[in-house]
PDB file of C-alpha atoms in Angstrom:
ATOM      1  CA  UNK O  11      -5.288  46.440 -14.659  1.00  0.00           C
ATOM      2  CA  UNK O  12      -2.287  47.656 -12.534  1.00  0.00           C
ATOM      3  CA  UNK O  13      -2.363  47.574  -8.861  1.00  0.00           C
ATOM      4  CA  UNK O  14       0.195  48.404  -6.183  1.00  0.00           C
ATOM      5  CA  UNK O  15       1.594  45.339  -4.072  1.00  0.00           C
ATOM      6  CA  UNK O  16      -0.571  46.168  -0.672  1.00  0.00           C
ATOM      7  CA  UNK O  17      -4.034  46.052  -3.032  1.00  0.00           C
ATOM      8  CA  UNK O  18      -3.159  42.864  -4.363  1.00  0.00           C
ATOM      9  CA  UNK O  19      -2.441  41.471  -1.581  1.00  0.00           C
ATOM     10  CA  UNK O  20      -5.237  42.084   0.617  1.00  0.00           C
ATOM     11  CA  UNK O  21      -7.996  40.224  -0.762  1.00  0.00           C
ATOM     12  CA  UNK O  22      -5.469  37.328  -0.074  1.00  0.00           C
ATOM     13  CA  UNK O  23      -7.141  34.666   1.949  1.00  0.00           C
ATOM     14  CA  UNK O  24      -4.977  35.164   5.747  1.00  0.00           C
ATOM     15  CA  UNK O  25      -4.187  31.401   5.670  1.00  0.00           C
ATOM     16  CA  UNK O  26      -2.413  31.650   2.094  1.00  0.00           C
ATOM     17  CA  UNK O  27      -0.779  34.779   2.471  1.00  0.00           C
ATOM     18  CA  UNK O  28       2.405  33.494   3.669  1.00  0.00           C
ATOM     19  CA  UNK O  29       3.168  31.355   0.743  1.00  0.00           C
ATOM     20  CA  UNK O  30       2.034  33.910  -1.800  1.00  0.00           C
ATOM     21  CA  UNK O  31       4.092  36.733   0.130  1.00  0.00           C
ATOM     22  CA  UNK O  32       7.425  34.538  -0.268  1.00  0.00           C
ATOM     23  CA  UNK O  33       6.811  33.460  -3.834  1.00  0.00           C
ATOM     24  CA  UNK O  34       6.609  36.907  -5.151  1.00  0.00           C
ATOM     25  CA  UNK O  35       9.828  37.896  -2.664  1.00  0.00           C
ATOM     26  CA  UNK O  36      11.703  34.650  -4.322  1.00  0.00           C
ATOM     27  CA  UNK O  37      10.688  36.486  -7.598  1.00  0.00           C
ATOM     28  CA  UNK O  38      11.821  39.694  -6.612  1.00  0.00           C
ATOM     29  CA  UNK O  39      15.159  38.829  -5.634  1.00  0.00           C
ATOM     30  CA  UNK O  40      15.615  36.534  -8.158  1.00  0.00           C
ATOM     31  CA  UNK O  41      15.830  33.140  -6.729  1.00  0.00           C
ATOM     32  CA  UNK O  42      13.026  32.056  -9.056  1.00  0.00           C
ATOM     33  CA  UNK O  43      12.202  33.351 -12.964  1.00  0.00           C
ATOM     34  CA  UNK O  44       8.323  33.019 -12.417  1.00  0.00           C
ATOM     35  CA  UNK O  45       5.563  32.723 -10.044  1.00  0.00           C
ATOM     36  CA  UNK O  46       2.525  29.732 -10.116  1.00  0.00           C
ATOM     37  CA  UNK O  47       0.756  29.922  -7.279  1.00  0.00           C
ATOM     38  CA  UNK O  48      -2.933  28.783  -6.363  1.00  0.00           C
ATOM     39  CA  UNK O  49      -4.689  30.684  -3.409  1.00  0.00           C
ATOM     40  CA  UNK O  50      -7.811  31.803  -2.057  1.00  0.00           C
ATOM     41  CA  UNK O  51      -9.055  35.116  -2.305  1.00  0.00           C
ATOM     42  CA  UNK O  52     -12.044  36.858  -0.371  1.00  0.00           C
ATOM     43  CA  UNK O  53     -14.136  38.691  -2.104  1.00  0.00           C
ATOM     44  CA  UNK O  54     -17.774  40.845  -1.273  1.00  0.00           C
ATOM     45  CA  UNK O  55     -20.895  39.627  -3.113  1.00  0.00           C
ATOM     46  CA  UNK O  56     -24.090  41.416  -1.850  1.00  0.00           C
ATOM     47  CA  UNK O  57     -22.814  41.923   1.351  1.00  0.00           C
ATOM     48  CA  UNK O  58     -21.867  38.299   2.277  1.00  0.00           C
ATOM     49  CA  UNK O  59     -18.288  36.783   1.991  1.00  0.00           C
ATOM     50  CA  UNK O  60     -17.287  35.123  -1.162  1.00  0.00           C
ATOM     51  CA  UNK O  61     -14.286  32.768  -1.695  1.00  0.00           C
ATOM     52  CA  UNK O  62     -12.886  32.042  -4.955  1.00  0.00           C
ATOM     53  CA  UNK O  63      -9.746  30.278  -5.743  1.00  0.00           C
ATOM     54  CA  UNK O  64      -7.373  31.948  -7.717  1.00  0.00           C
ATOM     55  CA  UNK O  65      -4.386  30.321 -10.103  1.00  0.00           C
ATOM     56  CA  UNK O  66      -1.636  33.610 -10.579  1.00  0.00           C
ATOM     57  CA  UNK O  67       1.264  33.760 -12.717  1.00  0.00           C
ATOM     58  CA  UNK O  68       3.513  36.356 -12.870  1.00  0.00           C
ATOM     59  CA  UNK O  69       7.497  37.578 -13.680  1.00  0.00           C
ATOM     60  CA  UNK O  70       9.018  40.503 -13.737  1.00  0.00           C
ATOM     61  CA  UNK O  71       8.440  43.039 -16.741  1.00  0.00           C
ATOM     62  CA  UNK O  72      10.897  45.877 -16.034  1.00  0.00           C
ATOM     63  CA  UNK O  73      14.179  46.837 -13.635  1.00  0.00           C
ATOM     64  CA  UNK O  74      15.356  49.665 -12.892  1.00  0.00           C
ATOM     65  CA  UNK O  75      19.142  50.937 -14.164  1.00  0.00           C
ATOM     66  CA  UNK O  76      20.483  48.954 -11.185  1.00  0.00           C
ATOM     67  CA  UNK O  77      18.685  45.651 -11.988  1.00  0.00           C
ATOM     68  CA  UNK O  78      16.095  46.134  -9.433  1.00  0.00           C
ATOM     69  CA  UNK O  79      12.459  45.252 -10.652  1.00  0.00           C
ATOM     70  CA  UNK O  80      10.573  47.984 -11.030  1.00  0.00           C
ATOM     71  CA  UNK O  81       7.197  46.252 -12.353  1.00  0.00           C
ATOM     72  CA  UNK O  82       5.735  42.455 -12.483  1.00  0.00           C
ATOM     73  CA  UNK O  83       3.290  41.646 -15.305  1.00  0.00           C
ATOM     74  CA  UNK O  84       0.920  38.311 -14.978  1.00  0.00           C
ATOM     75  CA  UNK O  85      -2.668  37.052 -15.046  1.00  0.00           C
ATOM     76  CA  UNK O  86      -5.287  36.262 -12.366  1.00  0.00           C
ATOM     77  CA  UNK O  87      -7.546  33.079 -13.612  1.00  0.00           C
ATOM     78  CA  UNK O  88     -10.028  32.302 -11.167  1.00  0.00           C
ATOM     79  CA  UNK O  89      -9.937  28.600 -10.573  1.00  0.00           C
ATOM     80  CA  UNK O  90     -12.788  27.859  -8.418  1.00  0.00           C
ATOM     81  CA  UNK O  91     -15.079  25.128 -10.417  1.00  0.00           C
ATOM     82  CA  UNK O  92     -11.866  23.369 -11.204  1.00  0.00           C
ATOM     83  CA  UNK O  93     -10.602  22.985  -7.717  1.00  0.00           C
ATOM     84  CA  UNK O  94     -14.368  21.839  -6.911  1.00  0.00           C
ATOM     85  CA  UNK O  95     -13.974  19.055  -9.705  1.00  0.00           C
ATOM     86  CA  UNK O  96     -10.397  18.352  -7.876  1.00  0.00           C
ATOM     87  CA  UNK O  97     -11.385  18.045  -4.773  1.00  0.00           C
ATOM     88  CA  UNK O  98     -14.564  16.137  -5.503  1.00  0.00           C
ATOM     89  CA  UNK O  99     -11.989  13.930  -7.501  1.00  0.00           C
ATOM     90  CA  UNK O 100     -10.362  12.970  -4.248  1.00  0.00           C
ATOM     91  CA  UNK O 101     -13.184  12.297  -2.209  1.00  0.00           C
ATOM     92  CA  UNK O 102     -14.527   9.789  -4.642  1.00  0.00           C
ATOM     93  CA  UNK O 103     -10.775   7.979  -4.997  1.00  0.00           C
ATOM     94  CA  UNK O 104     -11.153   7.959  -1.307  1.00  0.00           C
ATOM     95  CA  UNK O 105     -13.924   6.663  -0.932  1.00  0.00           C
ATOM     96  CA  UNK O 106     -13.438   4.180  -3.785  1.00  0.00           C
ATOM     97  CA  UNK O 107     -10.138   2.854  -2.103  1.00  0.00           C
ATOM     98  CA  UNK O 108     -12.457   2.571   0.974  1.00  0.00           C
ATOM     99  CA  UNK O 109     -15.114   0.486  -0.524  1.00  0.00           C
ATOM    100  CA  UNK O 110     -12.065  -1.474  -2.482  1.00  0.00           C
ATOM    101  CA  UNK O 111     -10.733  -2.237   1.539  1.00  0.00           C
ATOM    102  CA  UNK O 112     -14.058  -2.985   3.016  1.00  0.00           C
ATOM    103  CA  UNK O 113     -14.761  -5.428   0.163  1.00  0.00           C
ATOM    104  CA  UNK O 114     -11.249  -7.224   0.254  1.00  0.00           C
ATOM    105  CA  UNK O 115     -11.485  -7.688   4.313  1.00  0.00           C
ATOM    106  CA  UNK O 116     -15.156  -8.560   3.637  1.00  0.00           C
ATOM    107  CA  UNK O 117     -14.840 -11.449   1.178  1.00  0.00           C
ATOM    108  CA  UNK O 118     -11.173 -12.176   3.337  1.00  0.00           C
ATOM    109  CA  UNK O 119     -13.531 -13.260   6.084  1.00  0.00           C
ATOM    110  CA  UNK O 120     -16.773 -14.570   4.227  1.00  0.00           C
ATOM    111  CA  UNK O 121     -14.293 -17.388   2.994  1.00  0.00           C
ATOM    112  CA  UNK O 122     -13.230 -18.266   6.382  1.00  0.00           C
ATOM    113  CA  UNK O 123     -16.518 -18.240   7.813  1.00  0.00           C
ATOM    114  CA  UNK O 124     -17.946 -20.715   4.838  1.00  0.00           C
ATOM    115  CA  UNK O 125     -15.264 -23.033   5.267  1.00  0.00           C
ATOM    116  CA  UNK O 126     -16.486 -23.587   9.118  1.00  0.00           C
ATOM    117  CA  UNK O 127     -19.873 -25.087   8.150  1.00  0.00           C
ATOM    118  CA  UNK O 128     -19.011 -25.899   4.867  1.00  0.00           C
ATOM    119  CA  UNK O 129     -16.465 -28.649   6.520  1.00  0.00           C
ATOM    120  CA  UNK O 130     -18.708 -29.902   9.307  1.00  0.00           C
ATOM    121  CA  UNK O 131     -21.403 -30.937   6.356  1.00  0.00           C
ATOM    122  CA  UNK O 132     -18.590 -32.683   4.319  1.00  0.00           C
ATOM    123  CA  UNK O 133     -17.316 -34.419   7.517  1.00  0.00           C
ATOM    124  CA  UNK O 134     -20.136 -35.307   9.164  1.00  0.00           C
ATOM    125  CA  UNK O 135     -21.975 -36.591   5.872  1.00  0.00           C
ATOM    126  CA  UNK O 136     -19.403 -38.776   5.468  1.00  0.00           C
ATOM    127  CA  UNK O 137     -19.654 -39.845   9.257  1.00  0.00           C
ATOM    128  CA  UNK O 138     -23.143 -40.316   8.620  1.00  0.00           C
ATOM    129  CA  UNK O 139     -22.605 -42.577   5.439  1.00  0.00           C
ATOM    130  CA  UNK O 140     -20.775 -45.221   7.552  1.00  0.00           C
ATOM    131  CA  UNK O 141     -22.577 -45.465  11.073  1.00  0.00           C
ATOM    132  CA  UNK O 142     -25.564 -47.547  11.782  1.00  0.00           C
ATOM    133  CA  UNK O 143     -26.600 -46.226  15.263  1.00  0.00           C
ATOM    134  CA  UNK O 144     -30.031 -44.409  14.765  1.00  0.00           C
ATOM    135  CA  UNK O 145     -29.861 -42.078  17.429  1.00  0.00           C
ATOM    136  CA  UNK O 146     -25.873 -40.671  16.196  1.00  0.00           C
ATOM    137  CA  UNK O 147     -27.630 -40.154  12.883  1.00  0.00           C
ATOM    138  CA  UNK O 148     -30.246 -38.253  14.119  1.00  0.00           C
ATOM    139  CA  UNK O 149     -27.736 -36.165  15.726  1.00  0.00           C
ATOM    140  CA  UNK O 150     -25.420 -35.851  12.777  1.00  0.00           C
ATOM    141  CA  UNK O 151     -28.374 -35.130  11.023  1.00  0.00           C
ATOM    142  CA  UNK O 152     -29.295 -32.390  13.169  1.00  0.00           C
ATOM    143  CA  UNK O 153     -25.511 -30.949  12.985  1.00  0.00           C
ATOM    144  CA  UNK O 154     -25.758 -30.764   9.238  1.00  0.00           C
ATOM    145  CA  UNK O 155     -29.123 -29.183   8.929  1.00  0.00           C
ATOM    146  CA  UNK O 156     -27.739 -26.601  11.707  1.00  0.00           C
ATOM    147  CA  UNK O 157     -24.552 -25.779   9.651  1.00  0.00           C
ATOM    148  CA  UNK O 158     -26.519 -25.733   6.183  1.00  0.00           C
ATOM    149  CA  UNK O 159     -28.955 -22.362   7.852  1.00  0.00           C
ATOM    150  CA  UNK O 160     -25.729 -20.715   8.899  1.00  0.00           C
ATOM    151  CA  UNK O 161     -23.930 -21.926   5.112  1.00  0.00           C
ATOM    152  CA  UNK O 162     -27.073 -20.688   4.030  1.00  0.00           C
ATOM    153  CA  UNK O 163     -27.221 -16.948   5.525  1.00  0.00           C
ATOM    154  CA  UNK O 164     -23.977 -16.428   4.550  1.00  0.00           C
ATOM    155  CA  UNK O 165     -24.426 -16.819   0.787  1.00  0.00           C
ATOM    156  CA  UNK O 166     -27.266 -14.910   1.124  1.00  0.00           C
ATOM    157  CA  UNK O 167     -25.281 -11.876   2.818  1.00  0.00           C
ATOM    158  CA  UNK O 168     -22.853 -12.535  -0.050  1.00  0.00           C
ATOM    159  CA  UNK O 169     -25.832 -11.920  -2.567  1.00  0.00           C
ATOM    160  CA  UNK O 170     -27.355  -9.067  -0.694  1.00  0.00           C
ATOM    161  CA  UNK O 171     -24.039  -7.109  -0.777  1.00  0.00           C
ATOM    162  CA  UNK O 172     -23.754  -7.653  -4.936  1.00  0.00           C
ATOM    163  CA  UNK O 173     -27.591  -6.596  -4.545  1.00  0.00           C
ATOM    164  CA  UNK O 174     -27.043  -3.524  -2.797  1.00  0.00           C
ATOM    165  CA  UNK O 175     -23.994  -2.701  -5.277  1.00  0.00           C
ATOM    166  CA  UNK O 176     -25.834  -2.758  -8.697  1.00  0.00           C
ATOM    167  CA  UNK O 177     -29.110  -0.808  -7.375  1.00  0.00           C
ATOM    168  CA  UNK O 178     -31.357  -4.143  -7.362  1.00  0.00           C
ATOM    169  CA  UNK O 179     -32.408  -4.759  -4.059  1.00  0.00           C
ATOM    170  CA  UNK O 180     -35.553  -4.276  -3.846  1.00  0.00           C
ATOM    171  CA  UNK O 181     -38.094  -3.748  -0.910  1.00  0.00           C
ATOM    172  CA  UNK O 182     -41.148  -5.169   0.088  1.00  0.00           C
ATOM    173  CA  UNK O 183     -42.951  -3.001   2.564  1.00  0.00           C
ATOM    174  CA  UNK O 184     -46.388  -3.951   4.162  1.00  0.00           C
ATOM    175  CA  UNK O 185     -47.989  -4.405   7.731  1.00  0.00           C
ATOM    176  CA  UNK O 186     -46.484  -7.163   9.392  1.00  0.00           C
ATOM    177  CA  UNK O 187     -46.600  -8.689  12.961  1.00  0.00           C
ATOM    178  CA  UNK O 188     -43.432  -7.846  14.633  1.00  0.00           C
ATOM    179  CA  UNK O 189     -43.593 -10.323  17.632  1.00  0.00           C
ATOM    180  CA  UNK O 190     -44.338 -13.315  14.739  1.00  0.00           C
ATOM    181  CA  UNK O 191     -40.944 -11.983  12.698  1.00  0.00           C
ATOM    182  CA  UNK O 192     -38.910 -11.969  16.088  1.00  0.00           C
ATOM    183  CA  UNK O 193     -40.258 -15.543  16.868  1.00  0.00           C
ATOM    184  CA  UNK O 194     -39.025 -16.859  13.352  1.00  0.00           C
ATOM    185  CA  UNK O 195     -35.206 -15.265  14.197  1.00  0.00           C
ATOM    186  CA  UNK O 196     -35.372 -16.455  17.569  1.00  0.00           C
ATOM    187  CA  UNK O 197     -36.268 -20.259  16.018  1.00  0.00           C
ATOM    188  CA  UNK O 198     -32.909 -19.798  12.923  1.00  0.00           C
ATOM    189  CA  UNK O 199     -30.588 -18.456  15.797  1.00  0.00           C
ATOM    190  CA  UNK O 200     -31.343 -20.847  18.977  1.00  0.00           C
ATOM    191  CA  UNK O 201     -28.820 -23.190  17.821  1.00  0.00           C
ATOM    192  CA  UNK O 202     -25.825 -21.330  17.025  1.00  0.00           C
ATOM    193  CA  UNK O 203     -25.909 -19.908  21.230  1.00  0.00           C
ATOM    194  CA  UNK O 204     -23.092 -21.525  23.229  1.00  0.00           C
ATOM    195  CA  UNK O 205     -24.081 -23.755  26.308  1.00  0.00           C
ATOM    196  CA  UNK O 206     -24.490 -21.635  29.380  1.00  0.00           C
ATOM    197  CA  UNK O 207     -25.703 -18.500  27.742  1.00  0.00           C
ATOM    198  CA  UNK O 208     -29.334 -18.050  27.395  1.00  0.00           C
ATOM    199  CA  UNK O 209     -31.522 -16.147  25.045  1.00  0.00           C
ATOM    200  CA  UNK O 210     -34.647 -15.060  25.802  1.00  0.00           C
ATOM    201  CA  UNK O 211     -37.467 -13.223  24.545  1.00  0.00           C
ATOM    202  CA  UNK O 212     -40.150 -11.067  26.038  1.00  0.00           C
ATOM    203  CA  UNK O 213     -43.396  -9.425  24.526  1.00  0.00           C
ATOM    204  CA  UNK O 214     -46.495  -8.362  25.441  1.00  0.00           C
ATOM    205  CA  UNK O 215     -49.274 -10.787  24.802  1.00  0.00           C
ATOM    206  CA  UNK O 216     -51.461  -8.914  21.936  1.00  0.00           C
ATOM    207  CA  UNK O 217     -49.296  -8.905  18.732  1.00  0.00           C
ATOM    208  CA  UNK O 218     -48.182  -5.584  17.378  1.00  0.00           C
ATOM    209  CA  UNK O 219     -48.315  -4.752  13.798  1.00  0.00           C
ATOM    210  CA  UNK O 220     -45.304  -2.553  12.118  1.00  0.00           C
ATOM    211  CA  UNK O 221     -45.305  -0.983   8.532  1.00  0.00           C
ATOM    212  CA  UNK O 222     -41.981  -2.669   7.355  1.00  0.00           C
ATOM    213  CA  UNK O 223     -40.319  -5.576   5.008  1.00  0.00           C
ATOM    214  CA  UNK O 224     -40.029  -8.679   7.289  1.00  0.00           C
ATOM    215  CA  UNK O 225     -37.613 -10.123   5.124  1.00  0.00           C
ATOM    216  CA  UNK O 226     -35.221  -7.362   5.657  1.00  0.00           C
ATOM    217  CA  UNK O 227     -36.190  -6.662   9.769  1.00  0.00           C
ATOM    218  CA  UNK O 228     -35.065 -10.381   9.958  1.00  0.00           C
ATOM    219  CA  UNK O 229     -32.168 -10.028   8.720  1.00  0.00           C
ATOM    220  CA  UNK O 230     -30.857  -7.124  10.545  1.00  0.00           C
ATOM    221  CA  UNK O 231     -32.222  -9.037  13.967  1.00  0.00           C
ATOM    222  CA  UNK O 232     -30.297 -11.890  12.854  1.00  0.00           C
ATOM    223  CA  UNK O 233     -27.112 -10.421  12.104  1.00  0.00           C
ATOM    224  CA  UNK O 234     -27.053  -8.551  15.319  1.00  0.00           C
ATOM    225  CA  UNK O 235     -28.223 -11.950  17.242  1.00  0.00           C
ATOM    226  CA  UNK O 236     -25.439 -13.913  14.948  1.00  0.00           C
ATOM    227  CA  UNK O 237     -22.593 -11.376  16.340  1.00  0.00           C
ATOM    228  CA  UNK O 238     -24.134 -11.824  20.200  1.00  0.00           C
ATOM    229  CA  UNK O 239     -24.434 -15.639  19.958  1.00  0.00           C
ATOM    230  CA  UNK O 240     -20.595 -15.990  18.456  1.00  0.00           C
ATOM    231  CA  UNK O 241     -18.892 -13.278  20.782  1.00  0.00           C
ATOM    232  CA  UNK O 242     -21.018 -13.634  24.269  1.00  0.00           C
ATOM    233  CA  UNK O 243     -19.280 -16.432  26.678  1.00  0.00           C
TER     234      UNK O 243
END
């Protein structure tokens, strides 16, 4: 179809205008052979607003006896599933790069945080080998069996995560009494809380029952409890 210049151009999205405007002036005067341009275009579709993306390319088809171009000829593809695909593209590189990041400065910092506990247990099993006193061995006893819980939790976050990435974990829920699975992450954290700080617990007397996995509830109340025991002075 032929159109003049000011129909073409005013289905022209306003933000893309611009650049489509100077492309077919470069054209016009020369400075460039052909146009390839992607913009927006509005259209009318039952009354509401429609945007499509459009992919025009165009030259020049005739001049006039002075050179002048008298008439541009091209084709109008519209473009708007493919720059969908594009876009949806990027925003799965992104996010991939994201999880990619998250994952390096996650397993960065699960190695540290083994080697803390991990190194107590070798040291103080070998500490333990060699004295006789009964009451140090209770206490390196107790030091090992407190670093083995946190070695412990940690592999298991390390197991959850692969979990949660392959689709496997799976969840348990049933009634379950709330103040009985707060009691049990109270008893796994009470160690780990620096002298001087002090964690308490309040409930009502009469239990309370919630629809939930307890497995799971603990460890979210742990990991928040973990973060407040290592961080509050």
């Amino acid at each position: 179809m032929s159109v003049p210049d000011n129909q073409y151009f005013a289905k022209i999205y306003k933000e893309d205008l611009p650049k489509v405007k100077e492309a077919y002036a470069d054209l016009i005067a020369g400075r460039i052979q052909t146009v390839k341009e992607e913009y927006r275009v509005v259209n009318r579709v039952n009354g509401c607003k429609h945007i499509d993306w459009v992919e025009a390319r165009a030259a020049v088809e005739s001049y006039d006896e002075k050179g002048k171009p008298l008439t541009l000829v091209g084709s109008s593809l519209v473009i708007t599933e493919r720059k969908k695909m594009e876009t949806d593209l990027v925003s799965a590189k992104n996010r991939a790069e994201e999880s990619n990041r998250l994952k390096s400065a996650f397993l960065a910092n699960i190695s540290h945080e083994i080697r803390t506990p991990l190194n107590a247990i070798i040291g103080f099993s070998s500490i333990l080998a060699m004295t006789e006193d009964e009451e140090e061995k209770k206490e390196y006893v107790s030091i090992i069996e407190k670093n083995n819980g946190i070695l412990l939790q940690l592999i298991n976050d390390v197991l959850d995560l692969s979990r949660l990435e392959s689709g496997k974990i799976k969840f348990s829920v049933k009634p379950n009494d709330l103040v009985s699975c707060c009691q049990k992450v109270l008893d796994s954290i009470r160690h780990r809380v620096k002298p001087g700080v002090r964690l308490t617990f309040t409930s009502s007397p009469e239990s309370y029952t919630l629809k939930t996995d307890a497995l799971r509830l603990q460890q979210l109340l742990t990991n928040l409890l973990s973060n407040a025991a290592k961080f509050t002075s």
